[in-house]
mmCIF file of N, CA and C in Angstrom:
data_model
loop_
_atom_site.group_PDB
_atom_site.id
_atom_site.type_symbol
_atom_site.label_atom_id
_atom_site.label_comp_id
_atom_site.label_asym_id
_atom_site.label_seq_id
_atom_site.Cartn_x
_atom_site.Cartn_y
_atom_site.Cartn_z
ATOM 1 N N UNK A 13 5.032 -18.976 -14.645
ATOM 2 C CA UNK A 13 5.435 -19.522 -13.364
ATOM 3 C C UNK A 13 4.639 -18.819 -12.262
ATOM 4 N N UNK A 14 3.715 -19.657 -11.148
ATOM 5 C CA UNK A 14 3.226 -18.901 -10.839
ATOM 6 C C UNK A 14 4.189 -18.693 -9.204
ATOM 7 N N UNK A 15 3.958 -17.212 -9.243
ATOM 8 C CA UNK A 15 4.354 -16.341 -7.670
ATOM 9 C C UNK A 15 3.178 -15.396 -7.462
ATOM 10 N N UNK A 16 3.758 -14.347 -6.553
ATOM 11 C CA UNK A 16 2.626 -13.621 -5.518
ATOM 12 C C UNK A 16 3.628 -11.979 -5.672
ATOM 13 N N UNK A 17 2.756 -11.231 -6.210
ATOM 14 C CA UNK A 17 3.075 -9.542 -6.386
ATOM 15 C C UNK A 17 2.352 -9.130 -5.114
ATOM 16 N N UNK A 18 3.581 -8.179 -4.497
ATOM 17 C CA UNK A 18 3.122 -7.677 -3.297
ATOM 18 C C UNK A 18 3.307 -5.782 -3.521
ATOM 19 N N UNK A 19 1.928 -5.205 -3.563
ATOM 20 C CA UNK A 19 2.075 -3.863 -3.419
ATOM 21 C C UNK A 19 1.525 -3.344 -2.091
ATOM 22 N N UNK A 20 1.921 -2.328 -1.961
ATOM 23 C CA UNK A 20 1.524 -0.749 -1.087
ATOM 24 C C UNK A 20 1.055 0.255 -1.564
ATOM 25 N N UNK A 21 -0.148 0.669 -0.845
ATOM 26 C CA UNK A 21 -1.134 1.386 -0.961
ATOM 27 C C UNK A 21 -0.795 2.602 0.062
ATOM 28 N N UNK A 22 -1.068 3.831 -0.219
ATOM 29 C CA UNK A 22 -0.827 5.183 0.696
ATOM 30 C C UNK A 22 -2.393 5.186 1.214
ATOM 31 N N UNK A 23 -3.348 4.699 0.612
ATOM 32 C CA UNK A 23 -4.657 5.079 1.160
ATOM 33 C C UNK A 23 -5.267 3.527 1.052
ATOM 34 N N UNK A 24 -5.845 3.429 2.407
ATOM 35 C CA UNK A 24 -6.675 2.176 2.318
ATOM 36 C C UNK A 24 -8.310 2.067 0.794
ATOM 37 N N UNK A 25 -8.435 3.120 0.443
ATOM 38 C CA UNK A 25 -9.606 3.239 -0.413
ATOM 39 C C UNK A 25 -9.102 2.817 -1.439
ATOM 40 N N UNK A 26 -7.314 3.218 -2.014
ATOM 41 C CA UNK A 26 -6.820 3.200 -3.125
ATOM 42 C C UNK A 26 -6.547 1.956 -3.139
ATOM 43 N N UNK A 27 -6.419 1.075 -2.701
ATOM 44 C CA UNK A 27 -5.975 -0.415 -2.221
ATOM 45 C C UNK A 27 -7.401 -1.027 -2.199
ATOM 46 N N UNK A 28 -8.499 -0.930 -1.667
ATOM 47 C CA UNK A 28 -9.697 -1.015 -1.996
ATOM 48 C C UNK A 28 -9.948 -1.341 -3.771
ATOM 49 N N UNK A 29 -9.854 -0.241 -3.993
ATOM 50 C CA UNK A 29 -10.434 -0.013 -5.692
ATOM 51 C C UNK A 29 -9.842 -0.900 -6.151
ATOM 52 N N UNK A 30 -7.840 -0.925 -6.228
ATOM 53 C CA UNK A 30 -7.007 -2.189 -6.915
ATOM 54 C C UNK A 30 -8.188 -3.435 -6.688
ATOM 55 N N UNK A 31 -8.095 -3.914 -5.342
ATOM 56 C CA UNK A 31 -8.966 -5.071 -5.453
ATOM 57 C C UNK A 31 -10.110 -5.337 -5.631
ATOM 58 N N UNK A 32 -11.455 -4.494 -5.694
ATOM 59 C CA UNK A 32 -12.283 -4.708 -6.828
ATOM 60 C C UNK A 32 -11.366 -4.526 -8.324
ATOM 61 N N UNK A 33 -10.737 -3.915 -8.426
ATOM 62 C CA UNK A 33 -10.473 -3.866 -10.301
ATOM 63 C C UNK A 33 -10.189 -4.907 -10.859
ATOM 64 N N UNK A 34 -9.330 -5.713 -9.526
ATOM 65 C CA UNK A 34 -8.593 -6.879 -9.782
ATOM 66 C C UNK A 34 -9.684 -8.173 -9.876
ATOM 67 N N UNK A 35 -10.723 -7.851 -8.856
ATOM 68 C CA UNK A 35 -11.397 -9.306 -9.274
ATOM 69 C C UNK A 35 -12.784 -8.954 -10.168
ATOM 70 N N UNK A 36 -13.121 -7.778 -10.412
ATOM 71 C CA UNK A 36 -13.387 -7.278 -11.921
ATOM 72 C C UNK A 36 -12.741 -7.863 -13.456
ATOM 73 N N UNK A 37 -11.895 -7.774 -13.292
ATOM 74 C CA UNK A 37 -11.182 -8.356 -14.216
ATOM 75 C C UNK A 37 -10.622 -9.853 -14.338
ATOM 76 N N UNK A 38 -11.485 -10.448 -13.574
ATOM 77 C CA UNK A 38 -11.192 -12.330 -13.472
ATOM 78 C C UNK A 38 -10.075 -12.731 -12.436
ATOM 79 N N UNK A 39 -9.566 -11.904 -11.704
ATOM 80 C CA UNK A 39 -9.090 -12.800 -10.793
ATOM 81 C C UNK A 39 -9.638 -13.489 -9.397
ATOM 82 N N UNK A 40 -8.917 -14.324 -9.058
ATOM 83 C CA UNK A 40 -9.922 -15.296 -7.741
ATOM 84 C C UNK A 40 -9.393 -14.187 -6.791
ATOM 85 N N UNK A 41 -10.817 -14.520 -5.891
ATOM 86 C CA UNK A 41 -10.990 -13.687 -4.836
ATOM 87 C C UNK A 41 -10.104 -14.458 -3.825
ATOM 88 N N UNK A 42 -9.745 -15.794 -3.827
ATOM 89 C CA UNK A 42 -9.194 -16.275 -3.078
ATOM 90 C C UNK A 42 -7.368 -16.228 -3.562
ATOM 91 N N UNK A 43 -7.181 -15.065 -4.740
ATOM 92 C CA UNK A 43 -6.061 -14.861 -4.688
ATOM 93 C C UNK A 43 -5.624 -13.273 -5.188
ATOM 94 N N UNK A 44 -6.672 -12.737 -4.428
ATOM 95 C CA UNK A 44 -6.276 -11.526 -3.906
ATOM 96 C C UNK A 44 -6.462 -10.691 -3.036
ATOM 97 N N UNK A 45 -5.325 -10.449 -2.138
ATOM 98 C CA UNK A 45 -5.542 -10.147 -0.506
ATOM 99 C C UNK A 45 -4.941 -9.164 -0.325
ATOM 100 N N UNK A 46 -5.818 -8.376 0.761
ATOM 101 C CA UNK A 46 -5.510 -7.105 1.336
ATOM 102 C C UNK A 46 -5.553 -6.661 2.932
ATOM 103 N N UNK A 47 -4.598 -6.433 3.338
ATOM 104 C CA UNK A 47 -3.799 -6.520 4.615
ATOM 105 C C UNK A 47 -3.657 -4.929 5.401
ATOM 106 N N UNK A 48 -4.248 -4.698 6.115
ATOM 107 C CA UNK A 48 -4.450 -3.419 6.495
ATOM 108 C C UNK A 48 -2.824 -3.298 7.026
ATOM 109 N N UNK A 49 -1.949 -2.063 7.161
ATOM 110 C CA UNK A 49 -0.754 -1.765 8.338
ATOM 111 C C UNK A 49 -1.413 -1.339 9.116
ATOM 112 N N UNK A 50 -1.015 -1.674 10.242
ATOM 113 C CA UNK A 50 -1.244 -1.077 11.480
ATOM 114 C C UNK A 50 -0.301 -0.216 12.126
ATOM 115 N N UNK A 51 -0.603 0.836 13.043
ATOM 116 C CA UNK A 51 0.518 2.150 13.130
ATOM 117 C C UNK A 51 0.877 1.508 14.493
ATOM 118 N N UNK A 52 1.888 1.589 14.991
ATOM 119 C CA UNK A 52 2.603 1.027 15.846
ATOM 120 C C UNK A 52 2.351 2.015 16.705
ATOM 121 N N UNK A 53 2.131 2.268 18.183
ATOM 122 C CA UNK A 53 1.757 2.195 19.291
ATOM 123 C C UNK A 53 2.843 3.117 19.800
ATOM 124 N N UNK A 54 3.089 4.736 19.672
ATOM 125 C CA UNK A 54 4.353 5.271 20.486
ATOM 126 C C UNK A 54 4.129 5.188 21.594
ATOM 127 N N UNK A 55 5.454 5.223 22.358
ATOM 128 C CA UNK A 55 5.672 5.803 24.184
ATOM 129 C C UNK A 55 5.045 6.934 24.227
ATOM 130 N N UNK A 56 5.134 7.640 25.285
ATOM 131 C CA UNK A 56 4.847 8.471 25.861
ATOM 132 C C UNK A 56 5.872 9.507 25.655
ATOM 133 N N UNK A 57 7.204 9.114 25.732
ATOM 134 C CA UNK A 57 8.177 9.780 25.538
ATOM 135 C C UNK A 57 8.538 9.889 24.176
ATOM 136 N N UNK A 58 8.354 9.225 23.247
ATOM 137 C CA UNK A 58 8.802 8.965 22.274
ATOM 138 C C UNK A 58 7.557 9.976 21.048
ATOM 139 N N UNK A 59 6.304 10.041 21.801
ATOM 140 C CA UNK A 59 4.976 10.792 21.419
ATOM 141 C C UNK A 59 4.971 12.044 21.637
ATOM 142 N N UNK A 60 6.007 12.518 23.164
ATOM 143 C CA UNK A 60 6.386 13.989 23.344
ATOM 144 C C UNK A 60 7.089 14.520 22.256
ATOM 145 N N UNK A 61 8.024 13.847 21.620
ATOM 146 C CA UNK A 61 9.617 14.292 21.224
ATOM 147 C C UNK A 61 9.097 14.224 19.713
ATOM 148 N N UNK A 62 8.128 13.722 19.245
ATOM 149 C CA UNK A 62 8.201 13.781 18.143
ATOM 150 C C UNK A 62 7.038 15.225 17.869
ATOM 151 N N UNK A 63 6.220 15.459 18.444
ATOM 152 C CA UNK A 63 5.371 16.601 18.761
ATOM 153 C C UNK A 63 6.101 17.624 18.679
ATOM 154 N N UNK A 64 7.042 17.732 19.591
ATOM 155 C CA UNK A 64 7.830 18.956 19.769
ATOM 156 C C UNK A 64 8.366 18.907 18.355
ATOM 157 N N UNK A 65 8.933 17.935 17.670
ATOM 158 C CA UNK A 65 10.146 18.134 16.496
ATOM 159 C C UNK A 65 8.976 18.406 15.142
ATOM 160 N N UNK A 66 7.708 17.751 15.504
ATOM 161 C CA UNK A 66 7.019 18.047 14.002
ATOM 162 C C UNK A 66 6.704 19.999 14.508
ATOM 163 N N UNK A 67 6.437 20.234 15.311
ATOM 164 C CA UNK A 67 6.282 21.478 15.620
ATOM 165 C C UNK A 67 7.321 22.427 15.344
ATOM 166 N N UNK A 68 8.222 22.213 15.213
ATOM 167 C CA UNK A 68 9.374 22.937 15.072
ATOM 168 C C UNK A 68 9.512 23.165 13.252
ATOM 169 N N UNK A 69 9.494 22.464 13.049
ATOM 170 C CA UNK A 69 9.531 22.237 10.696
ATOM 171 C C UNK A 69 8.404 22.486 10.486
ATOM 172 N N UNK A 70 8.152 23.266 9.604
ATOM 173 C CA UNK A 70 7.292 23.458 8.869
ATOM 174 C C UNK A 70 6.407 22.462 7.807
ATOM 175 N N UNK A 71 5.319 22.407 8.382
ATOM 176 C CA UNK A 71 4.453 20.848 7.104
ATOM 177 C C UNK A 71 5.296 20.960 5.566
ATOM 178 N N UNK A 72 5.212 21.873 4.854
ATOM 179 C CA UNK A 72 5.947 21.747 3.703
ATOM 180 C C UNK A 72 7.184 21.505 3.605
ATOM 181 N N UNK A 73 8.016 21.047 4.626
ATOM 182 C CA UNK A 73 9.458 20.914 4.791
ATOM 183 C C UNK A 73 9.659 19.431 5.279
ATOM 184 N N UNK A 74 9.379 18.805 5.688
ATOM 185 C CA UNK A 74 8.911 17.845 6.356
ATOM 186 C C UNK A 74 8.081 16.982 5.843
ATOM 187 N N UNK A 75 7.179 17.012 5.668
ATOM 188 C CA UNK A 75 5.662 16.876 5.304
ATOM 189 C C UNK A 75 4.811 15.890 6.371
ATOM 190 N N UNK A 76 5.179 16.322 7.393
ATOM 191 C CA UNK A 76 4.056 16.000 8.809
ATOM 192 C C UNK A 76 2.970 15.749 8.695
ATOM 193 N N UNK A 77 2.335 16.591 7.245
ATOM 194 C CA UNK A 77 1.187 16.137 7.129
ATOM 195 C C UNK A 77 0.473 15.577 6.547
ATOM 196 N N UNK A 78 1.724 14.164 5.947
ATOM 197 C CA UNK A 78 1.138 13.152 5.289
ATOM 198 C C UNK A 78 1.664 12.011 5.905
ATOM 199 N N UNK A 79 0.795 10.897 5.405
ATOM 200 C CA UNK A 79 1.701 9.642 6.474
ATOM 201 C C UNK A 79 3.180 9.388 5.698
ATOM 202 N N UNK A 80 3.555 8.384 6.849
ATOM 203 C CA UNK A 80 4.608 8.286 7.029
ATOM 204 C C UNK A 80 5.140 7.071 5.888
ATOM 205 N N UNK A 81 3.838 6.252 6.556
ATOM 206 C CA UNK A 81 3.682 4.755 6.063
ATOM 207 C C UNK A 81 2.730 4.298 5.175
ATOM 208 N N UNK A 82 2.445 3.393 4.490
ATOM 209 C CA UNK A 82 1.496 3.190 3.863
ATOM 210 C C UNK A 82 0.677 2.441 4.644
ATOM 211 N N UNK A 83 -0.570 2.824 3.893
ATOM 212 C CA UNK A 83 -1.648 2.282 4.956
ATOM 213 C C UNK A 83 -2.317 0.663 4.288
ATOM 214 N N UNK A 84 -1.974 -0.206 3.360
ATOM 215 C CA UNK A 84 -2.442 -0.722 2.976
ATOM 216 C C UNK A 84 -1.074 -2.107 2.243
ATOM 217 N N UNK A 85 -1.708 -2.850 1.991
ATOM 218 C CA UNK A 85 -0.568 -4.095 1.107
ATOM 219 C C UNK A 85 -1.753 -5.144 0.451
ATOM 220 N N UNK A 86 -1.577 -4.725 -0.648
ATOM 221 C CA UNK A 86 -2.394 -5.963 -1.441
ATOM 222 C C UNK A 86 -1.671 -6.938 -1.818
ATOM 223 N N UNK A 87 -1.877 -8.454 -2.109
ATOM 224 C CA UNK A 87 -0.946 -9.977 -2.531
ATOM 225 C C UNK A 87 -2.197 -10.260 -3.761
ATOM 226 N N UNK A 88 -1.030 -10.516 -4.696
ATOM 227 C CA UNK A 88 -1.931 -11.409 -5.661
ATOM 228 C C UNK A 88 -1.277 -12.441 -6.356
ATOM 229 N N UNK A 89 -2.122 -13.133 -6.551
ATOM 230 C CA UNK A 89 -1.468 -15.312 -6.525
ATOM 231 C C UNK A 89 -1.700 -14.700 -8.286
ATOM 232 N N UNK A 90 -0.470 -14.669 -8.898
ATOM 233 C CA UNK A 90 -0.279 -15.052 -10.480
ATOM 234 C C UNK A 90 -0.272 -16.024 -10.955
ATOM 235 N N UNK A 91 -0.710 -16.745 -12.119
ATOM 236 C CA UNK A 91 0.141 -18.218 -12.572
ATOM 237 C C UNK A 91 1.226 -17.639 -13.557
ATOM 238 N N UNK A 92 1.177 -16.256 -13.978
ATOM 239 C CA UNK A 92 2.259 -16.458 -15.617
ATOM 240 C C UNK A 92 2.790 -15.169 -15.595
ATOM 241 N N UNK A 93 2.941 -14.707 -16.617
ATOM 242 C CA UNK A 93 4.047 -13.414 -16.330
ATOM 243 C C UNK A 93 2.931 -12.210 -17.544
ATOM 244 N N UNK A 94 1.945 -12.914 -17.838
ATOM 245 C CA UNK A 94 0.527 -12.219 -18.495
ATOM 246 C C UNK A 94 -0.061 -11.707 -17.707
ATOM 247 N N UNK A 95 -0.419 -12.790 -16.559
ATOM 248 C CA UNK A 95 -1.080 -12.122 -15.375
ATOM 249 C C UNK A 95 -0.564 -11.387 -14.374
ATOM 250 N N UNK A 96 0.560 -11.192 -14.321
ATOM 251 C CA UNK A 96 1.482 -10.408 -13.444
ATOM 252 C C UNK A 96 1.506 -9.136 -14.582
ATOM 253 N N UNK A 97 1.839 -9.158 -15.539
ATOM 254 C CA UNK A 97 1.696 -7.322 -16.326
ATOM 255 C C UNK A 97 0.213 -6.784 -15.627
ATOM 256 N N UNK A 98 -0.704 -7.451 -16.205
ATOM 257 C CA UNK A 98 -2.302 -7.477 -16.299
ATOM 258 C C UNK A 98 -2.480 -6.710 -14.757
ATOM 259 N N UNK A 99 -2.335 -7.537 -13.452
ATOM 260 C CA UNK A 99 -2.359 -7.185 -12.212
ATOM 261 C C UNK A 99 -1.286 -5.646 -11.794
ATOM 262 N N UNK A 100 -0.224 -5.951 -12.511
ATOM 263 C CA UNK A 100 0.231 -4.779 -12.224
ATOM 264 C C UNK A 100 -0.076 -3.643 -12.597
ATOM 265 N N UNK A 101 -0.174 -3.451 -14.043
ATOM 266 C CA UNK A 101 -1.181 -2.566 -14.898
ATOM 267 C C UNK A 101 -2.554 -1.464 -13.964
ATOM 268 N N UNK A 102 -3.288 -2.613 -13.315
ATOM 269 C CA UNK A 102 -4.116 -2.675 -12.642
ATOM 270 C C UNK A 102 -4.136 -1.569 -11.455
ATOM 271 N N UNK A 103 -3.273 -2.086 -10.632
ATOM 272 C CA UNK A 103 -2.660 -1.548 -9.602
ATOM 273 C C UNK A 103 -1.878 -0.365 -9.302
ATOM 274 N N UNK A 104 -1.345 -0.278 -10.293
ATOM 275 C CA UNK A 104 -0.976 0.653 -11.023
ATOM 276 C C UNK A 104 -1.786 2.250 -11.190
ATOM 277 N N UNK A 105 -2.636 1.786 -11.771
ATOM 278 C CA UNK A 105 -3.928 2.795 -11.782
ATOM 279 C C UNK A 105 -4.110 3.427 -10.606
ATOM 280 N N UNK A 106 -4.262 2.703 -9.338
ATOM 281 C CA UNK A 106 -4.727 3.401 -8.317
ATOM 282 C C UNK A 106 -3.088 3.016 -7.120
ATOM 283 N N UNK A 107 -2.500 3.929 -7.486
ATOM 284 C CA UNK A 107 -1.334 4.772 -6.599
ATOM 285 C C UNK A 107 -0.030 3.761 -6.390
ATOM 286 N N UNK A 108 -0.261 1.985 -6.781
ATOM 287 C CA UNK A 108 0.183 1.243 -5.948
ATOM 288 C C UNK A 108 2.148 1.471 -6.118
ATOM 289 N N UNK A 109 2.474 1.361 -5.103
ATOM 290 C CA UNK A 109 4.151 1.292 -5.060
ATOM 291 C C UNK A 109 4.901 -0.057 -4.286
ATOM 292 N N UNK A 110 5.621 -0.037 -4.658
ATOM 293 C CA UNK A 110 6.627 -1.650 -4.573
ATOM 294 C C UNK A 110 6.664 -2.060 -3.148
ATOM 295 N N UNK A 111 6.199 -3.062 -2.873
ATOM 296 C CA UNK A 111 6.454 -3.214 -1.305
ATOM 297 C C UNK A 111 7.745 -3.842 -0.481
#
């Protein structure tokens, strides 16, 4: 039956690689897509307060110093539940998590 597997990528490169692997391995380029996130735009106020609070915790407590969000979302057009292991498998390899 065909549907559309949607993952997340922590690194745009790692999301990269999935989709060469993916159309390496026979799938249409026209059914597999990759969607950058974009980081949403803080206030001013909202850019102070979080400065001050990552400053306060320690990176290893916290971990400030990794993102927050993922930076990436790949879609891929399946027809069967072969090609959905196959793609996931795939994806898999390079970091991908459930979106």
């Amino acid at each position: 039956m065909p549907s559309i597997i949607y993952r997340n990528f922590r690194q745009i490169a790692d999301a990269e690689g999935a989709r060469s692997a993916l159309l390496a391995e026979g799938f249409a380029n026209s059914a597999v897509q990759l969607n950058l996130h974009e980081a949403r735009a803080l206030s001013t106020t909202a850019s102070a307060v979080k400065n001050i609070m990552d400053s306060l915790t320690p990176d290893d407590v916290d971990n400030t110093d990794k993102p927050d969000r993922p930076a990436a979302l790949l879609s891929v057009d399946v027809d069967d539940d072969a090609q959905r292991e196959q793609a996931d498998r795939i994806m898999a390899r390079f970091g991908a998590q459930e979106a």
